[in-house]
XYZ file of C-alpha atoms in Angstrom:
324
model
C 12.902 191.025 -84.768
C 13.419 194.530 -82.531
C 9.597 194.586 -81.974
C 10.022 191.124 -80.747
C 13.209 191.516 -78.845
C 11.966 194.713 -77.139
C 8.874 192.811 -75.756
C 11.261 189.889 -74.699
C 13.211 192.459 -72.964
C 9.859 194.145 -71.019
C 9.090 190.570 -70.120
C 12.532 190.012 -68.148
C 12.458 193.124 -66.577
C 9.092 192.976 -65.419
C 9.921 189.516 -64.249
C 12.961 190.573 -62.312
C 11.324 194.074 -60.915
C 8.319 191.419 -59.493
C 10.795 188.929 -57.825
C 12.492 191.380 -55.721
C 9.298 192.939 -55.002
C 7.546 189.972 -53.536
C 10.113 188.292 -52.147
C 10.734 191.731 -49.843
C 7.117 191.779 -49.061
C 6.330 188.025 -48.476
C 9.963 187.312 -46.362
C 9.215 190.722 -44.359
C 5.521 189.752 -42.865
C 5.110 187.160 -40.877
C 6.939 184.828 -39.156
C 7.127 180.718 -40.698
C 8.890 179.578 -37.687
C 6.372 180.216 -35.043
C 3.749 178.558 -37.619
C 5.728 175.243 -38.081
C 7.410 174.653 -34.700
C 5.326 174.090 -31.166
C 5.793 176.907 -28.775
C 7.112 174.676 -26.240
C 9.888 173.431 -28.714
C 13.687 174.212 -27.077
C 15.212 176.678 -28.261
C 18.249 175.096 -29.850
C 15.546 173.172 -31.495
C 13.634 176.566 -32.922
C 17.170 177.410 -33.858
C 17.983 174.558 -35.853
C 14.748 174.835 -37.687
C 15.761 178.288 -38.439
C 18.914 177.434 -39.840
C 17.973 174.571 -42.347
C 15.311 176.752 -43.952
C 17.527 179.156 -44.146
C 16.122 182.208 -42.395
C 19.140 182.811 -40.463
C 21.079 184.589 -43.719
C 21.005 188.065 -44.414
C 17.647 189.224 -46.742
C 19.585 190.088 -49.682
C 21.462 186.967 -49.522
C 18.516 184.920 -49.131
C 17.212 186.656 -52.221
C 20.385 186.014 -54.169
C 20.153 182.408 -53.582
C 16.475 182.159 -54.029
C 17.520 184.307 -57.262
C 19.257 181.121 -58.239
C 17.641 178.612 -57.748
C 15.009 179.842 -59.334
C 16.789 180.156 -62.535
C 17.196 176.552 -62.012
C 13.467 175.919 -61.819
C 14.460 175.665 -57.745
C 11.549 177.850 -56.106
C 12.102 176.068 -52.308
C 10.308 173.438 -50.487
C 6.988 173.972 -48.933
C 6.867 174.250 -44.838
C 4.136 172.402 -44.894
C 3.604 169.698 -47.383
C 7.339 169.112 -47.577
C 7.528 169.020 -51.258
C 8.503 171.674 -54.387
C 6.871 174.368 -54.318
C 7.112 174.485 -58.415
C 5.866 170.755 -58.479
C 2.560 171.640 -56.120
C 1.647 174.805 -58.496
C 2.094 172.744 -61.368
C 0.239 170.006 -60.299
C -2.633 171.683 -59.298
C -2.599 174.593 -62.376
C -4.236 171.981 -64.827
C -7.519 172.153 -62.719
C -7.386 176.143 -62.910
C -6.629 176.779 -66.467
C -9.544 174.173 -67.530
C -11.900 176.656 -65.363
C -10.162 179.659 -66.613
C -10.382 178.438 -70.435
C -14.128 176.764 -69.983
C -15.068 180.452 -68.230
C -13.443 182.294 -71.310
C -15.244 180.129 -73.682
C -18.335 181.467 -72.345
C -17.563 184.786 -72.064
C -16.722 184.590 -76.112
C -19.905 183.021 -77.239
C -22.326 185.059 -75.567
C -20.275 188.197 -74.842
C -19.464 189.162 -78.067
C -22.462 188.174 -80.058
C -24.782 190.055 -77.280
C -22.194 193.233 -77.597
C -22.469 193.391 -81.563
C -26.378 193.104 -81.324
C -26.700 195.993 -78.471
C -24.145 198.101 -80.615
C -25.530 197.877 -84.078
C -28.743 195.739 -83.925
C -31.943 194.269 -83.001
C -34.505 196.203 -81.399
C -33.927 199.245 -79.474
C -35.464 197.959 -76.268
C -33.348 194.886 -76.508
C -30.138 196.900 -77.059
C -30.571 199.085 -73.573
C -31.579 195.691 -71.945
C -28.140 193.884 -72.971
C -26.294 196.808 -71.978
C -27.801 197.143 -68.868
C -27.158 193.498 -67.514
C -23.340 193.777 -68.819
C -23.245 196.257 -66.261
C -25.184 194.207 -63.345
C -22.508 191.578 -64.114
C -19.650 193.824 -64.127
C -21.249 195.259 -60.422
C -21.782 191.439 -58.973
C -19.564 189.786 -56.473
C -18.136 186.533 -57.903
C -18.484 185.072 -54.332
C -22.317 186.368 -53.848
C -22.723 184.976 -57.348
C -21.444 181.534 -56.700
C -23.188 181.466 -53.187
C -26.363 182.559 -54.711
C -26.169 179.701 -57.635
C -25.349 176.829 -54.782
C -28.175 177.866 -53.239
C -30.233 177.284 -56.093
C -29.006 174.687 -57.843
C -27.550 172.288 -55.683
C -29.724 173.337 -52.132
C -33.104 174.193 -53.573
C -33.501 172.464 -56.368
C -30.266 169.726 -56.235
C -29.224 169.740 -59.694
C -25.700 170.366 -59.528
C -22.657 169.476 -57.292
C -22.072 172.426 -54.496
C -18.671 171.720 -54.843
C -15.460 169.835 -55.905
C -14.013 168.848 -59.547
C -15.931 165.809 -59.943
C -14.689 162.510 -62.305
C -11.675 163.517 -63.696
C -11.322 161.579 -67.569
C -7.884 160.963 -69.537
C -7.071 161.603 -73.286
C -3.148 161.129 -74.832
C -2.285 161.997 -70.949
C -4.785 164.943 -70.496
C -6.496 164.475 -67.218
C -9.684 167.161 -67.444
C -13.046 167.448 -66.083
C -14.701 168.009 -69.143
C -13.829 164.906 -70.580
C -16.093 163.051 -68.297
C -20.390 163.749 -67.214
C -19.671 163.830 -63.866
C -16.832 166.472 -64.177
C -19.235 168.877 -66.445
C -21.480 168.589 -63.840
C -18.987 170.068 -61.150
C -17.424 172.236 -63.711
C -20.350 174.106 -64.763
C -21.504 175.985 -61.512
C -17.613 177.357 -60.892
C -17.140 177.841 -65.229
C -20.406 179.819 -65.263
C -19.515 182.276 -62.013
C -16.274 182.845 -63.255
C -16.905 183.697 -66.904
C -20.009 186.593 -65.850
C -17.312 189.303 -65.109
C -15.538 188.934 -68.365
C -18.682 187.952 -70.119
C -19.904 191.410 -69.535
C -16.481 193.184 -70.101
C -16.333 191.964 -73.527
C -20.086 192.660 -74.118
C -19.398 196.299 -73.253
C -16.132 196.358 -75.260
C -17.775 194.729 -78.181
C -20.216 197.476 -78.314
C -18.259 200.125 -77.905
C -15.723 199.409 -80.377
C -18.324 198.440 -82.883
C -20.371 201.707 -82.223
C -16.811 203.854 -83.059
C -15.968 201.538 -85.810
C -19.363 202.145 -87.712
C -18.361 205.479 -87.596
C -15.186 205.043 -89.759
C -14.787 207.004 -93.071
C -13.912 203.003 -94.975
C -17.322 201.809 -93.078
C -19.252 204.546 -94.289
C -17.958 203.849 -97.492
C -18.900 200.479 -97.340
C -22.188 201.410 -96.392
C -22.615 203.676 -99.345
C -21.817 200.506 -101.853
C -24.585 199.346 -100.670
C -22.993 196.188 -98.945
C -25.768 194.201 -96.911
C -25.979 195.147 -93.327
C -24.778 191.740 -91.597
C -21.650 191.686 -94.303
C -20.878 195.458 -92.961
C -20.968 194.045 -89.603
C -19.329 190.409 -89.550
C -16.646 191.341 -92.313
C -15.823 194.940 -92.407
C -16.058 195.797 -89.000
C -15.260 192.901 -86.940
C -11.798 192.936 -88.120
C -11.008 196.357 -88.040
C -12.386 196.024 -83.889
C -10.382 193.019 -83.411
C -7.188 194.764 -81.779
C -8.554 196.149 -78.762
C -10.931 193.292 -78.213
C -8.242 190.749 -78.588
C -6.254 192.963 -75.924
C -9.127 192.985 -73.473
C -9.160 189.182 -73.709
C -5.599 188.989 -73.352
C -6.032 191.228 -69.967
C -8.913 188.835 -68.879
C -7.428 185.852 -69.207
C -4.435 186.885 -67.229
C -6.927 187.982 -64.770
C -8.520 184.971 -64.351
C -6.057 183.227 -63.899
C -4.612 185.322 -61.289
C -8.019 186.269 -59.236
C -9.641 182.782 -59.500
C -8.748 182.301 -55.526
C -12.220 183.403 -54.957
C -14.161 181.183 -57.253
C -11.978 178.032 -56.538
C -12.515 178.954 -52.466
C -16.327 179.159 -53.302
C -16.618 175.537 -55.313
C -13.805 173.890 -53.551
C -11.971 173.896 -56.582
C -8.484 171.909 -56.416
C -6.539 174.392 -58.035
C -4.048 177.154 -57.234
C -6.140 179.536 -56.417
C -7.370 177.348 -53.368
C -3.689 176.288 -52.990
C -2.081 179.726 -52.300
C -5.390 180.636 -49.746
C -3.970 177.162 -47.783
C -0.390 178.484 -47.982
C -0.814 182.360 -47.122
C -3.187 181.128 -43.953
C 0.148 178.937 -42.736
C 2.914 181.022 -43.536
C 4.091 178.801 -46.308
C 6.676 181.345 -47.717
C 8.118 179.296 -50.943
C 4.302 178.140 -51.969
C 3.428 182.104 -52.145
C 6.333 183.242 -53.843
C 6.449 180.859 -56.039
C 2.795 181.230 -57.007
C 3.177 184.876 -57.279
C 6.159 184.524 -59.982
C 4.562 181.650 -61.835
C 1.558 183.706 -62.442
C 3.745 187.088 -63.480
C 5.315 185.117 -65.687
C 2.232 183.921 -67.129
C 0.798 186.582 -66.676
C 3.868 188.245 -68.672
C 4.133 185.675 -71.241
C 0.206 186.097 -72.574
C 0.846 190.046 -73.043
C 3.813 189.397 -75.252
C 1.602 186.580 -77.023
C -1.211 188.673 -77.329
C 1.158 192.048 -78.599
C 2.424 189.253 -81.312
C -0.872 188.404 -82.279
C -1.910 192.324 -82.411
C 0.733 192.797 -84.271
C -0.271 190.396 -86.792
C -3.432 191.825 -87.214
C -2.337 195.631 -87.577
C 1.094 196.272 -88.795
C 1.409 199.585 -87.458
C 1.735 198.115 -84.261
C 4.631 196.776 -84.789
C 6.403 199.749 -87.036
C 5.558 201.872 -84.000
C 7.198 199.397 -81.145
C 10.012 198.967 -83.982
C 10.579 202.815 -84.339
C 10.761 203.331 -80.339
């Protein structure tokens, strides 16, 4: 209970810390007014504007109430679309956490099966090969990546959609792309670019951690029973390697998740990523802070889950978080 009450506690603070941040630096830059309201307008017009979105209040009292509301689950009204900020985010975060879970997926299966065959197995050639493309994709532009797959598969050779999220299916009120052929189709292009980055993380994690775990005094003692090589691997090893690879995929998903503006730009994907691009090119103040706390908080919310779940798997984690 303290280990999971002191996390709780990091999580509001960090929370809290972020809010005042961004709100200083999104209220402070820029000006909604002039993006919203013709030049020509009257003035007592521009005023009035000014007045009913509230800009007209002190900073620190427009924080305060902002502070409020959002405690409510109020995050303000976009300028432009008119509506909740909170309801567009949420509307359109579906679409990006089916491309940021599809992209993960991949990264998994072929990540972590390539990184336990370049760090202990297969040929030797093979090894330096795998290890050397993790780093090509770590190098690679997720833009020039995307651009360069368009360009083949949907210019050149027209196999795939260029862009968009395709037929979208439903199942027990989940609306998803991958539930229909025409939404794998436009799925796979954006789901692929995405996932190469932490595809070749987690390769190069994998093999890392595996190479220092073989060299454990318990593996080596393994080894000397004479255990079979793919039973050392698969059963001794891969569990005692499973904190820090489950914290690098904790990391990456929050990353994804957060950095997908490119990607969804790229494809024309409808989610938030493209939606917070829209709003930071019109001034749309609410849309951007509200994006920018939904995703801390996600973004807060997965550490804690993924501290739990390393907790779990090695106590001393959580003796040592207990004892500070």
């Amino acid at each position: 209970m303290r280990f999971l009450i002191g996390r709780l506690c990091q999580a509001i603070g960090v929370v809290l810390a972020t809010s005042i941040l961004v709100f200083i630096a999104v209220y402070a830059i820029g000006d909604p007014v002039a993006m919203l309201v013709n030049p020509q307008t009257p003035a007592d017009v521009v005023a009035r504007t000014v007045k009913e979105l509230g800009l007209d209040k002190p900073l620190m009292e427009q924080y305060w109430l902002f502070l409020v509301h959002a405690l409510r689950g109020e995050l303000g009204t976009s300028y432009v679309f008119a509506e909740p900020a909170l309801k567009l985010i949420v509307e359109r975060f579906p679409a990006t956490l089916e491309l940021v879970v599809c992209a993960m997926l991949i990264a998994i299966v072929v990540g972590m099966p390539l990184g336990i065959l370049a760090g202990y197995g297969g040929h030797r050639a093979a090894r330096k090969l795998i290890s050397n493309v993790s780093i090509i994709g770590i190098s690679v532009p997720s833009f020039w990546l995307g651009l360069v797959l368009i360009m083949l598969l949907s210019v050149n050779y027209q196999l795939l959609p260029s862009g968009g999220r395709g037929a979208v299916g439903e199942f027990f009120g989940l609306h998803a792309s991958f539930l229909t052929a025409d939404g794998w189709l436009h799925l796979l292009m954006p789901a692929v670019t995405l996932s190469v980055f932490p595809m070749s993380v987690l390769l190069r994690m994998t093999e890392t951690s595996l190479e220092e775990t073989m060299r454990l005094d318990h593996i080596r003692f393994a080894r000397a029973l004479g255990i079979p090589h793919r039973a050392l691997v698969l059963r001794y090893a891969l569990r005692s390697m499973l904190v820090p690879i489950v914290t690098v995929m904790g990391l990456i998903f929050s990353a994804l998740v957060a950095f997908s503006v490119v990607t969804e730009t790229v494809f024309a994907w409808p989610g938030i990523g493209k939606l917070i691009m829209d709003s930071i090119r019109n001034a749309d103040r609410p849309v951007v802070v509200a994006y920018i706390l939904f995703v801390v908080i996600l973004v807060t919310l997965t550490n804690a889950i993924v501290d739990v779940v390393c907790s779990m798997i090695d106590p001393r984690i959580r003796l040592s978080g207990a004892g500070e």
